[in-house]
Tab-separated table of C-alpha atoms in Angstrom:
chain	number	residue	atom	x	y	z
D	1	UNK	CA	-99.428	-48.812	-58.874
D	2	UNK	CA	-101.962	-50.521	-56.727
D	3	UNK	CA	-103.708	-53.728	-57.844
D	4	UNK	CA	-105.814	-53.792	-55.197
D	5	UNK	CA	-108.829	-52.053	-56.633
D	6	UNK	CA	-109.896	-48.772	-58.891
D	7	UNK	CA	-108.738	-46.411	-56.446
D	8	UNK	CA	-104.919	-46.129	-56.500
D	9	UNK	CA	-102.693	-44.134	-54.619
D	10	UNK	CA	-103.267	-41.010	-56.735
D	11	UNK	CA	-107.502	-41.217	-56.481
D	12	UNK	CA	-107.114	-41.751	-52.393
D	13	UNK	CA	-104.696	-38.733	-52.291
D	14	UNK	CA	-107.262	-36.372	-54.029
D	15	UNK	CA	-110.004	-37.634	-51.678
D	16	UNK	CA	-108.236	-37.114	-48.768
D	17	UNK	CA	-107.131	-33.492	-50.267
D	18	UNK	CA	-111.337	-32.816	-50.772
D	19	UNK	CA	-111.705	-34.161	-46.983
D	20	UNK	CA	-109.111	-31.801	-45.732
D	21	UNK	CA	-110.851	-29.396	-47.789
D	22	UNK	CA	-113.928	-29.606	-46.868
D	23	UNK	CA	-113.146	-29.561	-42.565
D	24	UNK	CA	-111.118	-26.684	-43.050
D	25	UNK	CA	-113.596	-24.971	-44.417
D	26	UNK	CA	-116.121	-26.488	-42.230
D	27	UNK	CA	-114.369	-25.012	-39.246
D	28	UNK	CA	-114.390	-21.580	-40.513
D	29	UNK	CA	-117.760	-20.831	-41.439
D	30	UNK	CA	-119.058	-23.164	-38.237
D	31	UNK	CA	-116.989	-20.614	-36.192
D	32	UNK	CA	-118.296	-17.931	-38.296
D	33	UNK	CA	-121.736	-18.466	-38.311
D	34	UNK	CA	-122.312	-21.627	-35.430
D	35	UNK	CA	-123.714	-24.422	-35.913
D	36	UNK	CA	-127.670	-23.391	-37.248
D	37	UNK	CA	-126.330	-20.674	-39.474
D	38	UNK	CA	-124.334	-22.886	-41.130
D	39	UNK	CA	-125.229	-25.028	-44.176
D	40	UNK	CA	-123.830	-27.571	-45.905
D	41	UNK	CA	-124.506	-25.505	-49.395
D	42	UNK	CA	-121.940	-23.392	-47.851
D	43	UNK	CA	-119.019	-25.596	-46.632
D	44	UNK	CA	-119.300	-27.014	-50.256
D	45	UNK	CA	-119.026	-23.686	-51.643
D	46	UNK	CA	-115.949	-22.736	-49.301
D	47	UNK	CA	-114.433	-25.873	-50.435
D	48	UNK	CA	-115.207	-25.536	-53.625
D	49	UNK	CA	-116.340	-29.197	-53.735
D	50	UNK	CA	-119.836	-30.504	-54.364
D	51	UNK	CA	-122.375	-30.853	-51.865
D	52	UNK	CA	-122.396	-34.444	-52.834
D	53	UNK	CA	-119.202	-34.803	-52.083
D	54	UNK	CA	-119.681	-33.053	-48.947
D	55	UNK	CA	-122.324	-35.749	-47.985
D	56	UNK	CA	-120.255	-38.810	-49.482
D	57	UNK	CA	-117.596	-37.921	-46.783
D	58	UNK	CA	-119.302	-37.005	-44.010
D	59	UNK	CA	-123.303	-38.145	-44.248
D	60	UNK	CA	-124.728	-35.511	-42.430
D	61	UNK	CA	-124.263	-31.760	-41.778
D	62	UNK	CA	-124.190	-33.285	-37.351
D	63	UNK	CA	-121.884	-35.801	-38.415
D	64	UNK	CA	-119.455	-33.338	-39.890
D	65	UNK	CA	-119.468	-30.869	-36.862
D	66	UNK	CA	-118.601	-33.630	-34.425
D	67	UNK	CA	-115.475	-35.322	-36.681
D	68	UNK	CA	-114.280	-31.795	-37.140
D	69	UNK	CA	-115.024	-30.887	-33.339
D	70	UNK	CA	-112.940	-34.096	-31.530
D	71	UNK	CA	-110.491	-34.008	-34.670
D	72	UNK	CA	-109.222	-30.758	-33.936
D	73	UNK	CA	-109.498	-32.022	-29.877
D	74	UNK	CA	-107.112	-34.945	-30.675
D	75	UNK	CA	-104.753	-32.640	-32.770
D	76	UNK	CA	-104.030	-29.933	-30.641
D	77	UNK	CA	-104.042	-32.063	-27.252
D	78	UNK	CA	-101.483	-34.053	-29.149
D	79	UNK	CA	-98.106	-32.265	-27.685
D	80	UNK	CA	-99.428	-32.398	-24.001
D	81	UNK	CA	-99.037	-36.465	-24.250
D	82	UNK	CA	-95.925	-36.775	-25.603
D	83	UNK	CA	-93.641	-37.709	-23.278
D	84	UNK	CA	-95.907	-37.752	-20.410
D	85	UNK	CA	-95.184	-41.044	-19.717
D	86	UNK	CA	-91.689	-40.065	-18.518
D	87	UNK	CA	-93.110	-37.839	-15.602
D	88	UNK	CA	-92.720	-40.324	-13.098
D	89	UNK	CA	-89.128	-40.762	-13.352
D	90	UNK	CA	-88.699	-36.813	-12.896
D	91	UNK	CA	-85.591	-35.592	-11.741
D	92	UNK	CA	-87.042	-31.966	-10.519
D	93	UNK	CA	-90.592	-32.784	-9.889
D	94	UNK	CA	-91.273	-28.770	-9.562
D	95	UNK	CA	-89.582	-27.723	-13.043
D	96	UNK	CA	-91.359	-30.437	-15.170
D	97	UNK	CA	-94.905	-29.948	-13.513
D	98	UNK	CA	-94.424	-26.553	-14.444
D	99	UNK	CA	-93.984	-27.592	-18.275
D	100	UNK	CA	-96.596	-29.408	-18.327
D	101	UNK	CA	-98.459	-26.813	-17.259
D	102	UNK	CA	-97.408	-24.604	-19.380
D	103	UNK	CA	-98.214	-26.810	-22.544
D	104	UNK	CA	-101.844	-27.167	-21.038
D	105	UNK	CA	-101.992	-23.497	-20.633
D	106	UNK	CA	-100.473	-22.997	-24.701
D	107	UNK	CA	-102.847	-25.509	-25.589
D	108	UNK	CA	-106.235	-24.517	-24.521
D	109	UNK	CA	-105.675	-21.124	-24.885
D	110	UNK	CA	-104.966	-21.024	-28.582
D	111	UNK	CA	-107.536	-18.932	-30.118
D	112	UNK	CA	-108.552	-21.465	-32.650
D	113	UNK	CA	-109.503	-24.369	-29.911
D	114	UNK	CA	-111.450	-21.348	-27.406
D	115	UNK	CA	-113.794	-20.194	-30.362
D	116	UNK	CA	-114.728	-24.078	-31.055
D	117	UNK	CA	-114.578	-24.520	-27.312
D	118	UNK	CA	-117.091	-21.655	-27.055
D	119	UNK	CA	-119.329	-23.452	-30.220
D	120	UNK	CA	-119.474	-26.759	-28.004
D	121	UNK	CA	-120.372	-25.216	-24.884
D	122	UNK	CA	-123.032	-22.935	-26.789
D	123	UNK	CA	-124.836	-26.353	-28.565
D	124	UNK	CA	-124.202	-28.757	-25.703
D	125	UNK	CA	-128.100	-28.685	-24.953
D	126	UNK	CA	-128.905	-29.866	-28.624
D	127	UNK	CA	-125.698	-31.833	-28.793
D	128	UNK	CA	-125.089	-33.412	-25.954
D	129	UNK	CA	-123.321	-36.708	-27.039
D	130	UNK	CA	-120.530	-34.325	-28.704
D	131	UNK	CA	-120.417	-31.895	-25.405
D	132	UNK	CA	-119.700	-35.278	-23.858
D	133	UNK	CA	-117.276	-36.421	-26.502
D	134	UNK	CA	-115.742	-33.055	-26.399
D	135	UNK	CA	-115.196	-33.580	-22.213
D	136	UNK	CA	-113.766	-36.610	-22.427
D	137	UNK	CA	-111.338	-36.283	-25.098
D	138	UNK	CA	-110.006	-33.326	-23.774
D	139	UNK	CA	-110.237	-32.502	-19.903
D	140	UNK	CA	-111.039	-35.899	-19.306
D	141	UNK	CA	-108.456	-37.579	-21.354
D	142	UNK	CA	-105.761	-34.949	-19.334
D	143	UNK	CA	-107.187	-36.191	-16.170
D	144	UNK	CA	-107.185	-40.145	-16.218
D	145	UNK	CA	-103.426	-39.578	-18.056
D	146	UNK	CA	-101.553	-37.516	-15.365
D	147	UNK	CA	-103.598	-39.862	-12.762
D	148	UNK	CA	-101.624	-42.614	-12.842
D	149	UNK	CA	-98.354	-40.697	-13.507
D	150	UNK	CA	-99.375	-39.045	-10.006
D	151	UNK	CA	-99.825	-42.420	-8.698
D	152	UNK	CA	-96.303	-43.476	-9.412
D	153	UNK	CA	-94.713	-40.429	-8.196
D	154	UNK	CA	-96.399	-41.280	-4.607
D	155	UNK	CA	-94.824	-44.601	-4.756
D	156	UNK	CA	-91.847	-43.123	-5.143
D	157	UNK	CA	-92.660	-40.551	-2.292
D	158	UNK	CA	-92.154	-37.522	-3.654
D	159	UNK	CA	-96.481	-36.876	-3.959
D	160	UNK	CA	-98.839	-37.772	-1.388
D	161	UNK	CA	-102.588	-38.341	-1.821
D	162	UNK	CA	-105.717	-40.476	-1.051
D	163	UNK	CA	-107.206	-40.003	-4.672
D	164	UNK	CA	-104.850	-40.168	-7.611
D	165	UNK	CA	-107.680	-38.139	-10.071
D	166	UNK	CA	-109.081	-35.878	-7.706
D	167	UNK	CA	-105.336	-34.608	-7.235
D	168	UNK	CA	-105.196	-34.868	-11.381
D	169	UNK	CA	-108.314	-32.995	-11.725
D	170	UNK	CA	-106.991	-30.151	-9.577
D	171	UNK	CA	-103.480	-29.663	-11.243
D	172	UNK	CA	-105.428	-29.257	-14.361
D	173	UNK	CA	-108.161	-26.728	-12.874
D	174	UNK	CA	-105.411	-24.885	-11.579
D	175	UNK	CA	-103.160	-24.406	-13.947
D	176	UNK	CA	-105.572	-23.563	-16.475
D	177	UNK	CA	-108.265	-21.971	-14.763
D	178	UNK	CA	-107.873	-18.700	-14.182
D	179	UNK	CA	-107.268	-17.245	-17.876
D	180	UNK	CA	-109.564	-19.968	-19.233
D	181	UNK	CA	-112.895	-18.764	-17.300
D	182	UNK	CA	-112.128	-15.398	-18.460
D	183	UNK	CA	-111.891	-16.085	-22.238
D	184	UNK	CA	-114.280	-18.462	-22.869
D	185	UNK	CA	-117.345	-16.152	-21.181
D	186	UNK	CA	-115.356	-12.843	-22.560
D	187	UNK	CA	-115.133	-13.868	-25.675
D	188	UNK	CA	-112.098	-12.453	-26.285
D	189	UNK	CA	-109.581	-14.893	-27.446
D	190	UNK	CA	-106.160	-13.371	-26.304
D	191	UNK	CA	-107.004	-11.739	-23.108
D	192	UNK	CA	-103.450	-12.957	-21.524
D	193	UNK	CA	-99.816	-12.499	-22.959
D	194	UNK	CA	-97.642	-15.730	-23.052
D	195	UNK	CA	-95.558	-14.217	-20.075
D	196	UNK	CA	-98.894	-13.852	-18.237
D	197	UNK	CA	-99.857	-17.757	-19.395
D	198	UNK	CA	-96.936	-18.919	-17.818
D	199	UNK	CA	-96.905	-17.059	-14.668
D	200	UNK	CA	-101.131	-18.522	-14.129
D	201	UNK	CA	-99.650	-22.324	-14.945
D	202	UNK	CA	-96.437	-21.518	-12.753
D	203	UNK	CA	-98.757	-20.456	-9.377
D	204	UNK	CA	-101.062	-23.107	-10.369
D	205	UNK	CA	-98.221	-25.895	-9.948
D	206	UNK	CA	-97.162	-23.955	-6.575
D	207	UNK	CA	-100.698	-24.263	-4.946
D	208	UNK	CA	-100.837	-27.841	-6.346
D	209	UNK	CA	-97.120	-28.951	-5.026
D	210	UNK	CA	-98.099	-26.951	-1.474
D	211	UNK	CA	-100.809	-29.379	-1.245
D	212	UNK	CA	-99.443	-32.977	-2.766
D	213	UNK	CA	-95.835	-32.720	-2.377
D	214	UNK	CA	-94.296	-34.520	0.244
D	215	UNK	CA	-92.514	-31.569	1.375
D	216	UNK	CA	-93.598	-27.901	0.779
D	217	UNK	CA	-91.800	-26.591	-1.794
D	218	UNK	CA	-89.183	-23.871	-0.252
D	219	UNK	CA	-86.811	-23.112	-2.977
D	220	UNK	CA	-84.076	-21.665	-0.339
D	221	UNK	CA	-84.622	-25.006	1.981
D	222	UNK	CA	-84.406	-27.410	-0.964
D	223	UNK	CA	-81.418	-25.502	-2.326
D	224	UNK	CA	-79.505	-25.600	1.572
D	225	UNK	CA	-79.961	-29.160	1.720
D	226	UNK	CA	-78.635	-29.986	-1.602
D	227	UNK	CA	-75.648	-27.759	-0.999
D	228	UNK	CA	-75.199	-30.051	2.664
D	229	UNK	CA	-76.971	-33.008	2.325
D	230	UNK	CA	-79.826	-33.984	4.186
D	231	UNK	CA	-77.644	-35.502	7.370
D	232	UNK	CA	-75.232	-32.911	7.472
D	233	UNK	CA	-75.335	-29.764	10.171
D	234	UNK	CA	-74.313	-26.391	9.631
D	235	UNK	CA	-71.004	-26.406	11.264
D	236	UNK	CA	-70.097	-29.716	10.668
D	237	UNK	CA	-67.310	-29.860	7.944
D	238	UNK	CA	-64.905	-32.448	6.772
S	1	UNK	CA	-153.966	8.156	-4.551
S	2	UNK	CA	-150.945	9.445	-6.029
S	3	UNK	CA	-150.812	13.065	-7.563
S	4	UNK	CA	-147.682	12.654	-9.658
S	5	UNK	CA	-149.237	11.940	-12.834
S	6	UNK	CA	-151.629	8.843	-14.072
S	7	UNK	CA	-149.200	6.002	-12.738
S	8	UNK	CA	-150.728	5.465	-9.531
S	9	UNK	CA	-149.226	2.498	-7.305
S	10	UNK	CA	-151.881	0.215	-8.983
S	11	UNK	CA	-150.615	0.925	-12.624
S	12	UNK	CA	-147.134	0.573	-11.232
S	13	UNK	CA	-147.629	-2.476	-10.031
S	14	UNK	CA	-149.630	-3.911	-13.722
S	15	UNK	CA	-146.441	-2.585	-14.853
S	16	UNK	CA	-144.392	-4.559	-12.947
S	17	UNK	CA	-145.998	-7.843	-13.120
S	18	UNK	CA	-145.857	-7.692	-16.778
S	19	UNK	CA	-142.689	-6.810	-16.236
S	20	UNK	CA	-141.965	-10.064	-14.641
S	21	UNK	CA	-144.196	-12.159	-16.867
S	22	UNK	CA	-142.071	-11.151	-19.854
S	23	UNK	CA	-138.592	-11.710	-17.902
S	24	UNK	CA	-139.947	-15.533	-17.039
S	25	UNK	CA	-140.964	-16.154	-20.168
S	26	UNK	CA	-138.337	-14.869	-22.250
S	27	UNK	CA	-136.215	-17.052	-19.680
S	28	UNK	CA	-137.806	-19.795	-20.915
S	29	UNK	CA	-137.723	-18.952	-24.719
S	30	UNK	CA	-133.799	-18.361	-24.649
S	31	UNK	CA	-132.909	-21.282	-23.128
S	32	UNK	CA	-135.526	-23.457	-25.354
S	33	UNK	CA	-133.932	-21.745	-28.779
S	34	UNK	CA	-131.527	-20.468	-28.171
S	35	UNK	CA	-130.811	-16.922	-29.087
S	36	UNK	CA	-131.113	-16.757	-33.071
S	37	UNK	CA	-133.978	-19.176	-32.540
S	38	UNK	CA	-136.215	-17.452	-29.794
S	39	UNK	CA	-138.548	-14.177	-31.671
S	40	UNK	CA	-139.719	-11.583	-29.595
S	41	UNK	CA	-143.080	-12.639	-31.352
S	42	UNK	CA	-142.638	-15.851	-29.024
S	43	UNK	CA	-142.079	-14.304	-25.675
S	44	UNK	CA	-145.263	-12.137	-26.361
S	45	UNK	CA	-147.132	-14.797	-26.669
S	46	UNK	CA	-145.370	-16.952	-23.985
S	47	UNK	CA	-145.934	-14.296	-21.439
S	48	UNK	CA	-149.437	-12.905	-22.504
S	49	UNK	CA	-148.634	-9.455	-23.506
S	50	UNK	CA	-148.398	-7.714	-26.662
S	51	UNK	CA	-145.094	-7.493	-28.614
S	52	UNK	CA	-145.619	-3.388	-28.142
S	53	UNK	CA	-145.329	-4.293	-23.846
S	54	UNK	CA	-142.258	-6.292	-24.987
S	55	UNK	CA	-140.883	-3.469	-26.282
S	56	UNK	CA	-142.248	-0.916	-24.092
S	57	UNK	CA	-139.945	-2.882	-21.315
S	58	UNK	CA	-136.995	-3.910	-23.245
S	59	UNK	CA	-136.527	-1.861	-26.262
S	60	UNK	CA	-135.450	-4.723	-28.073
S	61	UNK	CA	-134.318	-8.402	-28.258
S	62	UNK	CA	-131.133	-7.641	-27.492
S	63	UNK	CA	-131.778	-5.653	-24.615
S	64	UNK	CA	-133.853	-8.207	-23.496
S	65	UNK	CA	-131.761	-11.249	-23.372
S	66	UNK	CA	-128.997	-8.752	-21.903
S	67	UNK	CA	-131.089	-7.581	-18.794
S	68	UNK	CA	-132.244	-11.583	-18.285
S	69	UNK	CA	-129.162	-12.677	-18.215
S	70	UNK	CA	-127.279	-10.227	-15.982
S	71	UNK	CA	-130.578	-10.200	-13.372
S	72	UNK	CA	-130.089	-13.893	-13.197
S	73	UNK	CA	-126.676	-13.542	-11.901
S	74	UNK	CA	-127.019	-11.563	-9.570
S	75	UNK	CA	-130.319	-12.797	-8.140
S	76	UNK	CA	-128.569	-16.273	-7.453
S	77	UNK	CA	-125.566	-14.731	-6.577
S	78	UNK	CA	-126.518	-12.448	-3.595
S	79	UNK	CA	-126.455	-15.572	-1.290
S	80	UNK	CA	-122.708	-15.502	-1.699
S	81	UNK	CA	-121.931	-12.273	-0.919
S	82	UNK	CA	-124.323	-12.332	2.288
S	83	UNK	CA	-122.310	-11.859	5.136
S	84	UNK	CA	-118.786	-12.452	3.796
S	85	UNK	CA	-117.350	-9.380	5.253
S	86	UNK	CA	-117.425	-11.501	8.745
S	87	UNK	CA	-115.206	-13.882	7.264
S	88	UNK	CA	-111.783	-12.275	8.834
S	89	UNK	CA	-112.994	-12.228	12.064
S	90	UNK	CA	-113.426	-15.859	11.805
S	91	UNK	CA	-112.841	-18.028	14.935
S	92	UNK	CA	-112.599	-21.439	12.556
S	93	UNK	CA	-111.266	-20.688	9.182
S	94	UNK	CA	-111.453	-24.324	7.945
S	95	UNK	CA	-114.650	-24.438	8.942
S	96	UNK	CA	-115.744	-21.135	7.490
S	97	UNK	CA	-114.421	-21.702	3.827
S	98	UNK	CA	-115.657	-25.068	3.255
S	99	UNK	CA	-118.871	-23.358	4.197
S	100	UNK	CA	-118.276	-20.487	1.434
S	101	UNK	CA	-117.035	-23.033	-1.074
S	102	UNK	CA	-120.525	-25.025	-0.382
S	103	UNK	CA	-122.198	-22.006	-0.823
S	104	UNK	CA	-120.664	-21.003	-4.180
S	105	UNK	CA	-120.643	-24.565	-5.675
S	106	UNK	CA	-124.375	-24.373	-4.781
S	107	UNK	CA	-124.923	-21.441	-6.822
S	108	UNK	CA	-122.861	-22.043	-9.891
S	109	UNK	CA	-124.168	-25.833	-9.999
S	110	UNK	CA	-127.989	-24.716	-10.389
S	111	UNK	CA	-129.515	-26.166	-13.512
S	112	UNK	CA	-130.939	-22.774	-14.857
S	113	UNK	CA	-127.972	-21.007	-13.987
S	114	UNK	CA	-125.831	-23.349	-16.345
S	115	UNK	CA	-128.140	-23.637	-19.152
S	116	UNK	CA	-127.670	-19.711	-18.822
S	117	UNK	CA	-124.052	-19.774	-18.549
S	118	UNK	CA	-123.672	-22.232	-21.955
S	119	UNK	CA	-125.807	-19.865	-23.746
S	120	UNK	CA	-123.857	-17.089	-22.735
S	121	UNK	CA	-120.464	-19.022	-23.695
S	122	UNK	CA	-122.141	-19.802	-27.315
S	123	UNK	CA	-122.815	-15.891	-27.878
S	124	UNK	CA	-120.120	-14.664	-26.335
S	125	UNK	CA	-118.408	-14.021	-29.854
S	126	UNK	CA	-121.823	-12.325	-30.956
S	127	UNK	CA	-121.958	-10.648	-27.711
S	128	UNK	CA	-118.403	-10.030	-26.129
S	129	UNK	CA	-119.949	-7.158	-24.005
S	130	UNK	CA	-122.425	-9.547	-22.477
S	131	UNK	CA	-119.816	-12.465	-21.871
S	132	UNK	CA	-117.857	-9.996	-20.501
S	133	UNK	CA	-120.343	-8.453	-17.835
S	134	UNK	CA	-121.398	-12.056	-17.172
S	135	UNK	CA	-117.525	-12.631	-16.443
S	136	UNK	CA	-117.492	-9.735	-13.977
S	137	UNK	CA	-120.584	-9.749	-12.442
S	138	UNK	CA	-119.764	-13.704	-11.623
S	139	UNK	CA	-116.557	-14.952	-11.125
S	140	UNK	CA	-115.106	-11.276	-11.493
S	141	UNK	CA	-117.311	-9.474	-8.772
S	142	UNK	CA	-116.773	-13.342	-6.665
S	143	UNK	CA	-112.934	-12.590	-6.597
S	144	UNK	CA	-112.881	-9.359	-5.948
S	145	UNK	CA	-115.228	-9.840	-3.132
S	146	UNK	CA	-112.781	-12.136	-1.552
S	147	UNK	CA	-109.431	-11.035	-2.116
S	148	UNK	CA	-109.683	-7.816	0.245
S	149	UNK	CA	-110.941	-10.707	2.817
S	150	UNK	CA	-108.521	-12.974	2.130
S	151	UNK	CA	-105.926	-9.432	2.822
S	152	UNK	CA	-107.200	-8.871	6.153
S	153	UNK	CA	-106.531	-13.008	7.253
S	154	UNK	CA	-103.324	-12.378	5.838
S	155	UNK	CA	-102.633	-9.776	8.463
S	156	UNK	CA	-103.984	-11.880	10.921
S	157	UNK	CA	-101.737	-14.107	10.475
S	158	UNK	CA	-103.925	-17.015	9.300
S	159	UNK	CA	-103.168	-16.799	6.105
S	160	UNK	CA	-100.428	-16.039	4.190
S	161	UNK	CA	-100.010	-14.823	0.591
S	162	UNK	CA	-98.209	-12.319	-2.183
S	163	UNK	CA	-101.068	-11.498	-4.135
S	164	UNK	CA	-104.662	-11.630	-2.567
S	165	UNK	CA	-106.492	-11.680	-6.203
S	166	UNK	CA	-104.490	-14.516	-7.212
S	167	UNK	CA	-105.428	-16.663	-3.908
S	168	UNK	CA	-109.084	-15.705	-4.397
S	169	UNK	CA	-109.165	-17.185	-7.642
S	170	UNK	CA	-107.112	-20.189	-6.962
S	171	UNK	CA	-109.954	-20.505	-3.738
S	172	UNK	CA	-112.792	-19.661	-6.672
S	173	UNK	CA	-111.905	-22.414	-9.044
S	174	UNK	CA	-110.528	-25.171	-6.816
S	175	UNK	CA	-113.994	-24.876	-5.066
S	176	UNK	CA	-116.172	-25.158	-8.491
S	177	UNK	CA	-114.112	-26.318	-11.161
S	178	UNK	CA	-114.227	-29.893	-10.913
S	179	UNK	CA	-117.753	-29.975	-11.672
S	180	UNK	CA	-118.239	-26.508	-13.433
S	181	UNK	CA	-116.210	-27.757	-16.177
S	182	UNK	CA	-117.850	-30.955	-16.411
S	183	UNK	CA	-121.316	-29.759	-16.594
S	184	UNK	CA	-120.589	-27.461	-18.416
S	185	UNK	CA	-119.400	-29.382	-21.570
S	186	UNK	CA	-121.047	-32.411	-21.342
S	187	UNK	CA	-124.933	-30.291	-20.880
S	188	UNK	CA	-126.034	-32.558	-18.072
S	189	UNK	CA	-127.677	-30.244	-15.529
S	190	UNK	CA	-127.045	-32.229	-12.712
S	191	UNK	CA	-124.211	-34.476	-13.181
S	192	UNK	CA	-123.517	-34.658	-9.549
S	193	UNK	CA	-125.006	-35.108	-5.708
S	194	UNK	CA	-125.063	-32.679	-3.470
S	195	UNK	CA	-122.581	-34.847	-1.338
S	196	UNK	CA	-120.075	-35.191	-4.567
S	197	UNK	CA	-120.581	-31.431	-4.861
S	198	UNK	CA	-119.602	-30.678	-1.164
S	199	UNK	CA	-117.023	-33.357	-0.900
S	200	UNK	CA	-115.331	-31.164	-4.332
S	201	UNK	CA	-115.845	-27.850	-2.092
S	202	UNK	CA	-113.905	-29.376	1.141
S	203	UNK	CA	-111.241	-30.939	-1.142
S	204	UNK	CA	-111.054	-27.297	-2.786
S	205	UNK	CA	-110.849	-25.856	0.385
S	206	UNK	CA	-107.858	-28.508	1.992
S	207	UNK	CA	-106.131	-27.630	-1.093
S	208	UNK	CA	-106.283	-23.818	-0.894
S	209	UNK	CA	-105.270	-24.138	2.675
S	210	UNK	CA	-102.314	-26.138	2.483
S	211	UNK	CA	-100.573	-23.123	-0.379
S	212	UNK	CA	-102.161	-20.197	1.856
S	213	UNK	CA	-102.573	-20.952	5.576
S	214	UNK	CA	-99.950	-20.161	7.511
S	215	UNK	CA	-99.776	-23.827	8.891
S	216	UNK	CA	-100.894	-26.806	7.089
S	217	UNK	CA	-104.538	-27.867	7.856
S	218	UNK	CA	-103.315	-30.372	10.489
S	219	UNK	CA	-107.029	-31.591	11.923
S	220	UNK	CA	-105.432	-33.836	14.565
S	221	UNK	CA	-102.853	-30.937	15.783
S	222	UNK	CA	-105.494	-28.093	15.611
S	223	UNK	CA	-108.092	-30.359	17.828
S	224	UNK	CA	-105.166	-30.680	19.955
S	225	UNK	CA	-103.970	-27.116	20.003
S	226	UNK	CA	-107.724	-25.905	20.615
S	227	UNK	CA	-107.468	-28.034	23.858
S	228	UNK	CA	-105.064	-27.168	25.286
S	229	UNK	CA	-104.456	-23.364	23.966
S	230	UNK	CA	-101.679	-21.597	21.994
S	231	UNK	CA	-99.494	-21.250	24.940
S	232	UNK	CA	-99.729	-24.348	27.131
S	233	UNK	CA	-97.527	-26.989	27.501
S	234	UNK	CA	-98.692	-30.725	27.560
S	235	UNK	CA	-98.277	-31.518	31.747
S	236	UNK	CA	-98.679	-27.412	32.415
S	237	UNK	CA	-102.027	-27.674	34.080
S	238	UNK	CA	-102.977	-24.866	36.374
């Protein structure tokens, strides 16, 4: 057991339990009801805590909304960084673009992360600080991360560009675009099958590659010259 | 005088100015408190009629706020859609899409418009029939304006494409997303210049072109092929 003070290991595990508690069922009636028809009588009651210990964790009914909003933000962004770092040392630029853009796609399409999405969007005139918050832990954070992978892979000649995050912020846009417009004003939050999701990220990273790739991407080209090598003419054997 | 009953032009037109004065005010109202937060009691008074004339007009709140919204998209729309049947007999496509991705960036970047377009997003779960007209008679009614264009420069030969709905939204959101998506979530109304907005339109448009034109947006090779025309050698003078 701890020495360190009254609360031991057992006391901080049942407060984080009530915290855990209390945001999940935070998120559900916020989503339910948005932000003004929501009260903090009834998160407590979903959570079947206090409202006093509602207010011990999280001050304010604002401050709540924002540390659930950017906590579920960090959480689901989490798989798209792992790894990222990695990109520049691609072996097949095209196929690992492509699954990147397919996690971005499988991430903000998740039903969950549209209908909070949707909340944000909906409050950012009374809340702008968290719309803000909300931009630059997700879009933005995507943006300045791929930026300097995109920057290395020019070194290394296989991108070209004259602005590293302009050429980030349109590999996001379009791999995510096109089904994310539609369900965030349609409200319906599986308008696309997975199949679908993958095709819109797969195109996306086609239009993207025709524009920054050294080369345009010809699949039969790129597959004739690894077959002969770049030097080699057809003809020319042994 | 008129002899088809006791709406003469002069009642018509009362009629239709109150008309009016309820549509700017309720404009107003919405996008002050929202939906929950704006009474039909309130845009009465705002626009100096009686809550029967509200009614009279609108049948109800929810009529109201429907009929607001969707006039407001089109009225700042129609610029758009002026004149963009000419675009496949275009003599400078370049030239010619940078100027439609101005124009639409224009549009979807007005203040009013966006405060619109976040309230929209925030009811869209209360409201999935109005997110989803606002998604057609937007973006929707944008792409399918385009793609039969972007068809016919296919034939030409200037561009070159599988699917023209797919190209029309890749043009759509690598002309506005960039600072769509910005605005939108952070709730700054005017987060950009008009030259950072038209330098994302041309960058939009260089992108689209080098996945759909038939040659890559060369401006150096173009100049010199204008010059000297199609079929000309350099030294072949008269």
């Amino acid at each position: 057991m701890s020495e360190e003070g009254a609360a031991g290991p057992g006391d901080e595990s049942r407060s984080a339990q009530k915290r855990r508690a209390i945001v999940e069922a935070a998120v559900e009636v916020f989503l339910r009801n948005g932000y003004l028809g929501t009260s903090v009588d009834e998160i407590a009651a979903a959570a079947s805590v206090s409202k006093q210990t509602v207010y011990k964790h999280f001050t304010d009914k604002e401050r709540l909304f924002t540390e659930i909003v950017l906590g579920t933000i960090d959480q689901v962004g989490e798989p798209f960084y792992e790894g990222i770092d990695t990109l520049p040392e691609t072996v097949n630029l095209e196929r690992d673009l492509c699954e990147l853009a397919r996690r971005l796609i499988r991430i903000v399409m998740q039903p969950r992360l549209l209908r909070l999405r949707r909340l944000v969007i909906g409050e950012a005139g009374r809340f702008p600080d968290l719309g803000r918050a909300y931009f630059e832990r997700g879009p933005g954070r995507t943006v300045e991360s791929l930026a300097p992978m995109f920057g290395r892979l020019a070194e290394r000649g296989l991108l070209t560009m004259a602005d590293p995050l302009l050429a980030a912020q349109h590999f996001l846009y379009l791999a995510v675009s096109v089904p994310l417009y539609e369900a965030t004003l349609s409200g319906d939050d599986e308008p696309f099958t997975p199949a679908e999701l993958e095709r819109f990220a797969d195109e996306g990273v086609r239009v993207f590659l025709a524009a920054y790739s050294r080369q345009r991407p010809k699949r039969s080209r790129a597959k004739a010259r690894g077959v002969s090598g770049p030097d080699s003419k057809p003809g020319h054997s042994s």
